[in-house]
């Protein structure tokens, strides 16, 4: 799952990037409105964490612009402006959630997860488990359970499986998957998706992920 | 201090009364003098007439009645003469059996005086001393006139004058009151305007409707009002910026403390407590300092728009719940008399609380009966035990604050209510199973 963090306090960004990475997210961070706007148009983010007061503009105005342009990516406002009239303004501008600073990382993570699950049409799972067709992905443990067997997942495997399980039965192109696995500026290895699909198949079985040559992959899960 | 209007009324009335009395006294003495002078003039004429009619023959004086006017004939006619000689007295017929008490005078001497005459009427007398050149005989001639008739006329004139003056006096006093009332109308209007300013119905004095004398006062007041509302807005913004400015570094520290918690939980816990304290101070004290109090109408909370926005937001915040939030706002209530941001904070916190506890339904009622603006919020949640209701009202503290986020909501509500003198009441809802919070905006 890929996030965009728009925040100008470098220390906070540093800490948050660490925490988000640990939680299995790939996050692009910027402190500029213009760059955020550019990244948003280049990348398919699952969720945006947006501050209001930024050096080159107002986060709410950017959000309003996005909504007017038909960009419906879930946005959580992360701001020191946490009075009710400010929250009202935030939601009216198109925010999906609002978290006041200072905040507990856990709360931010819960809210991001809830927003992403809602965007993918999944019911909110309080026990941090995503289930599809016999595959149970534990987001807390970053492990997968099939029947009685539980397998630990590497960070990359976890990210990839989460993408699959959020969009089951859908054709996902290699480019789409790569895009979600790497940060914007990362050097992208061309065969990374193939490598990790192979890893996952070892744990889930061969039929869980179908390859459509030249097109991409479809996640089926285990039980039909 | 006594009002200018009463002072003016008293002074003007007093002056008019005094002026009237002085005028009456002056008029009375003038009239009396004129009356007296006219009588004396008449008596002098009479004296001349009687003198002409007086003849001396062989040392005897006689008065030719035919040369005299007929007034001296009827008894007690009111006009008399008397000629006093050493051995005799000649009196007009009108004197009948009365005689006038006369002092003998030397030749050329005159005397005018008043005394009681016939029928006990007041009479004016005028005597002159005479001497016959031939006989060397001394005589005193006296003429007299009854004053009662003249006095009657005098009283009539004076009485009429008195009535006219009294009527004029009353008219003038009424006039004074009317004129003063009319002149002080703008002052009363200003008083009304001030009340409306206080209520927040208008934002400044309209200088065109204010008399010249009061215009500097009104324009100064306008400037002061503008200045203070700017000042309030500025300090509000500054405090806001301060609190925002503090919160971001606080957020950084929060993250670092959480990271530290993995390595050194004891230190992290201690730091976390301090952070919570700072956060609480910012949320509570800085928020309280930002509460404005009374405000101009433009900055006030608009109904129903602002409250609809709030409930829409709350529905998004509490997305996982399906709550039917019913708004029942009286049509004539178009705003709450408080700064919009304070109003949003007050109702936001109360509604947030209701959304947290409610099962499926919330009712918000805003009514304005008999100038009493009342806002009530009810939910169908579990409610609060009777013995805890009082604590809620006094301490602004919900005993189980687990659902209250950081537990500051109700404290902030209390701070705002206190600042605006809003009576805050917690009770069992009658129509729903849960809690009812009532805000009474009239002192």
PDB file of N, CA and C in Angstrom, chain B residues 309-350:
ATOM      1  N   UNK B 309     -23.292  21.878   9.354  1.00  0.00           N
ATOM      2  CA  UNK B 309     -21.906  21.530   9.008  1.00  0.00           C
ATOM      3  C   UNK B 309     -21.299  20.634  10.083  1.00  0.00           C
ATOM      4  N   UNK B 310     -21.552  21.024  11.340  1.00  0.00           N
ATOM      5  CA  UNK B 310     -21.003  20.259  12.462  1.00  0.00           C
ATOM      6  C   UNK B 310     -21.511  18.822  12.463  1.00  0.00           C
ATOM      7  N   UNK B 311     -22.823  18.665  12.280  1.00  0.00           N
ATOM      8  CA  UNK B 311     -23.357  17.297  12.333  1.00  0.00           C
ATOM      9  C   UNK B 311     -22.880  16.480  11.128  1.00  0.00           C
ATOM     10  N   UNK B 312     -22.736  17.148   9.984  1.00  0.00           N
ATOM     11  CA  UNK B 312     -22.194  16.430   8.819  1.00  0.00           C
ATOM     12  C   UNK B 312     -20.782  15.928   9.114  1.00  0.00           C
ATOM     13  N   UNK B 313     -19.984  16.817   9.706  1.00  0.00           N
ATOM     14  CA  UNK B 313     -18.607  16.451  10.064  1.00  0.00           C
ATOM     15  C   UNK B 313     -18.595  15.312  11.074  1.00  0.00           C
ATOM     16  N   UNK B 314     -19.469  15.429  12.069  1.00  0.00           N
ATOM     17  CA  UNK B 314     -19.504  14.398  13.115  1.00  0.00           C
ATOM     18  C   UNK B 314     -19.924  13.048  12.552  1.00  0.00           C
ATOM     19  N   UNK B 315     -20.810  13.098  11.558  1.00  0.00           N
ATOM     20  CA  UNK B 315     -21.211  11.836  10.925  1.00  0.00           C
ATOM     21  C   UNK B 315     -20.014  11.195  10.237  1.00  0.00           C
ATOM     22  N   UNK B 316     -19.142  12.050   9.678  1.00  0.00           N
ATOM     23  CA  UNK B 316     -17.945  11.498   9.039  1.00  0.00           C
ATOM     24  C   UNK B 316     -16.953  11.003  10.076  1.00  0.00           C
ATOM     25  N   UNK B 317     -16.824  11.748  11.183  1.00  0.00           N
ATOM     26  CA  UNK B 317     -15.903  11.326  12.234  1.00  0.00           C
ATOM     27  C   UNK B 317     -16.361   9.985  12.829  1.00  0.00           C
ATOM     28  N   UNK B 318     -17.667   9.872  13.041  1.00  0.00           N
ATOM     29  CA  UNK B 318     -18.204   8.628  13.620  1.00  0.00           C
ATOM     30  C   UNK B 318     -18.836   7.801  12.510  1.00  0.00           C
ATOM     31  N   UNK B 319     -18.026   7.532  11.504  1.00  0.00           N
ATOM     32  CA  UNK B 319     -18.519   6.870  10.301  1.00  0.00           C
ATOM     33  C   UNK B 319     -19.030   5.460  10.573  1.00  0.00           C
ATOM     34  N   UNK B 320     -18.411   4.846  11.566  1.00  0.00           N
ATOM     35  CA  UNK B 320     -18.764   3.448  11.801  1.00  0.00           C
ATOM     36  C   UNK B 320     -20.162   3.301  12.387  1.00  0.00           C
ATOM     37  N   UNK B 321     -20.699   4.398  12.921  1.00  0.00           N
ATOM     38  CA  UNK B 321     -22.034   4.342  13.513  1.00  0.00           C
ATOM     39  C   UNK B 321     -23.056   4.894  12.531  1.00  0.00           C
ATOM     40  N   UNK B 322     -24.292   4.411  12.653  1.00  0.00           N
ATOM     41  CA  UNK B 322     -25.357   5.002  11.856  1.00  0.00           C
ATOM     42  C   UNK B 322     -26.275   5.724  12.827  1.00  0.00           C
ATOM     43  N   UNK B 323     -26.138   7.023  12.847  1.00  0.00           N
ATOM     44  CA  UNK B 323     -26.902   7.799  13.825  1.00  0.00           C
ATOM     45  C   UNK B 323     -27.795   8.792  13.118  1.00  0.00           C
ATOM     46  N   UNK B 324     -29.057   8.787  13.547  1.00  0.00           N
ATOM     47  CA  UNK B 324     -30.015   9.729  12.999  1.00  0.00           C
ATOM     48  C   UNK B 324     -30.000  10.980  13.886  1.00  0.00           C
ATOM     49  N   UNK B 325     -29.432  12.048  13.337  1.00  0.00           N
ATOM     50  CA  UNK B 325     -29.313  13.274  14.128  1.00  0.00           C
ATOM     51  C   UNK B 325     -30.394  14.249  13.681  1.00  0.00           C
ATOM     52  N   UNK B 326     -31.367  14.467  14.575  1.00  0.00           N
ATOM     53  CA  UNK B 326     -32.500  15.330  14.204  1.00  0.00           C
ATOM     54  C   UNK B 326     -32.275  16.744  14.709  1.00  0.00           C
ATOM     55  N   UNK B 327     -32.346  17.706  13.803  1.00  0.00           N
ATOM     56  CA  UNK B 327     -32.193  19.112  14.210  1.00  0.00           C
ATOM     57  C   UNK B 327     -33.566  19.764  14.238  1.00  0.00           C
ATOM     58  N   UNK B 328     -33.881  20.392  15.358  1.00  0.00           N
ATOM     59  CA  UNK B 328     -35.158  21.086  15.476  1.00  0.00           C
ATOM     60  C   UNK B 328     -34.841  22.519  15.910  1.00  0.00           C
ATOM     61  N   UNK B 329     -34.671  23.394  14.910  1.00  0.00           N
ATOM     62  CA  UNK B 329     -34.239  24.766  15.204  1.00  0.00           C
ATOM     63  C   UNK B 329     -35.385  25.722  14.923  1.00  0.00           C
ATOM     64  N   UNK B 330     -35.762  26.491  15.935  1.00  0.00           N
ATOM     65  CA  UNK B 330     -36.849  27.466  15.762  1.00  0.00           C
ATOM     66  C   UNK B 330     -36.480  28.426  14.633  1.00  0.00           C
ATOM     67  N   UNK B 331     -37.498  28.728  13.780  1.00  0.00           N
ATOM     68  CA  UNK B 331     -37.224  29.495  12.567  1.00  0.00           C
ATOM     69  C   UNK B 331     -36.666  30.881  12.863  1.00  0.00           C
ATOM     70  N   UNK B 332     -37.083  31.459  14.003  1.00  0.00           N
ATOM     71  CA  UNK B 332     -36.667  32.855  14.263  1.00  0.00           C
ATOM     72  C   UNK B 332     -35.236  32.945  14.810  1.00  0.00           C
ATOM     73  N   UNK B 333     -34.657  31.795  15.139  1.00  0.00           N
ATOM     74  CA  UNK B 333     -33.280  31.829  15.653  1.00  0.00           C
ATOM     75  C   UNK B 333     -32.317  31.676  14.471  1.00  0.00           C
ATOM     76  N   UNK B 334     -31.616  32.785  14.169  1.00  0.00           N
ATOM     77  CA  UNK B 334     -30.741  32.717  12.997  1.00  0.00           C
ATOM     78  C   UNK B 334     -29.264  32.698  13.395  1.00  0.00           C
ATOM     79  N   UNK B 335     -29.002  32.902  14.707  1.00  0.00           N
ATOM     80  CA  UNK B 335     -27.615  32.846  15.148  1.00  0.00           C
ATOM     81  C   UNK B 335     -27.567  32.645  16.654  1.00  0.00           C
ATOM     82  N   UNK B 336     -26.423  32.181  17.117  1.00  0.00           N
ATOM     83  CA  UNK B 336     -26.205  32.081  18.557  1.00  0.00           C
ATOM     84  C   UNK B 336     -25.329  33.256  18.961  1.00  0.00           C
ATOM     85  N   UNK B 337     -25.627  33.901  20.101  1.00  0.00           N
ATOM     86  CA  UNK B 337     -24.872  35.099  20.470  1.00  0.00           C
ATOM     87  C   UNK B 337     -23.484  34.765  20.996  1.00  0.00           C
ATOM     88  N   UNK B 338     -22.676  34.167  20.177  1.00  0.00           N
ATOM     89  CA  UNK B 338     -21.299  33.879  20.580  1.00  0.00           C
ATOM     90  C   UNK B 338     -20.433  33.772  19.332  1.00  0.00           C
ATOM     91  N   UNK B 339     -19.116  33.931  19.525  1.00  0.00           N
ATOM     92  CA  UNK B 339     -18.201  33.837  18.404  1.00  0.00           C
ATOM     93  C   UNK B 339     -18.347  32.465  17.748  1.00  0.00           C
ATOM     94  N   UNK B 340     -18.340  32.464  16.420  1.00  0.00           N
ATOM     95  CA  UNK B 340     -18.575  31.242  15.673  1.00  0.00           C
ATOM     96  C   UNK B 340     -17.633  30.115  16.125  1.00  0.00           C
ATOM     97  N   UNK B 341     -16.347  30.473  16.293  1.00  0.00           N
ATOM     98  CA  UNK B 341     -15.377  29.423  16.646  1.00  0.00           C
ATOM     99  C   UNK B 341     -15.666  28.855  18.025  1.00  0.00           C
ATOM    100  N   UNK B 342     -16.058  29.733  18.962  1.00  0.00           N
ATOM    101  CA  UNK B 342     -16.403  29.247  20.298  1.00  0.00           C
ATOM    102  C   UNK B 342     -17.663  28.392  20.254  1.00  0.00           C
ATOM    103  N   UNK B 343     -18.635  28.855  19.448  1.00  0.00           N
ATOM    104  CA  UNK B 343     -19.884  28.115  19.326  1.00  0.00           C
ATOM    105  C   UNK B 343     -19.647  26.731  18.744  1.00  0.00           C
ATOM    106  N   UNK B 344     -18.805  26.666  17.714  1.00  0.00           N
ATOM    107  CA  UNK B 344     -18.490  25.382  17.079  1.00  0.00           C
ATOM    108  C   UNK B 344     -17.795  24.468  18.085  1.00  0.00           C
ATOM    109  N   UNK B 345     -16.910  25.067  18.887  1.00  0.00           N
ATOM    110  CA  UNK B 345     -16.159  24.278  19.852  1.00  0.00           C
ATOM    111  C   UNK B 345     -17.094  23.737  20.935  1.00  0.00           C
ATOM    112  N   UNK B 346     -17.984  24.622  21.397  1.00  0.00           N
ATOM    113  CA  UNK B 346     -18.937  24.236  22.447  1.00  0.00           C
ATOM    114  C   UNK B 346     -19.858  23.124  21.957  1.00  0.00           C
ATOM    115  N   UNK B 347     -20.549  23.381  20.839  1.00  0.00           N
ATOM    116  CA  UNK B 347     -21.505  22.397  20.339  1.00  0.00           C
ATOM    117  C   UNK B 347     -20.782  21.189  19.755  1.00  0.00           C
ATOM    118  N   UNK B 348     -19.618  21.425  19.155  1.00  0.00           N
ATOM    119  CA  UNK B 348     -18.841  20.315  18.595  1.00  0.00           C
ATOM    120  C   UNK B 348     -18.501  19.299  19.660  1.00  0.00           C
ATOM    121  N   UNK B 349     -18.019  19.789  20.794  1.00  0.00           N
ATOM    122  CA  UNK B 349     -17.653  18.870  21.873  1.00  0.00           C
ATOM    123  C   UNK B 349     -18.865  18.139  22.444  1.00  0.00           C
ATOM    124  N   UNK B 350     -19.958  18.897  22.622  1.00  0.00           N
ATOM    125  CA  UNK B 350     -21.164  18.262  23.180  1.00  0.00           C
ATOM    126  C   UNK B 350     -21.749  17.238  22.208  1.00  0.00           C
TER     127      UNK B 350
END
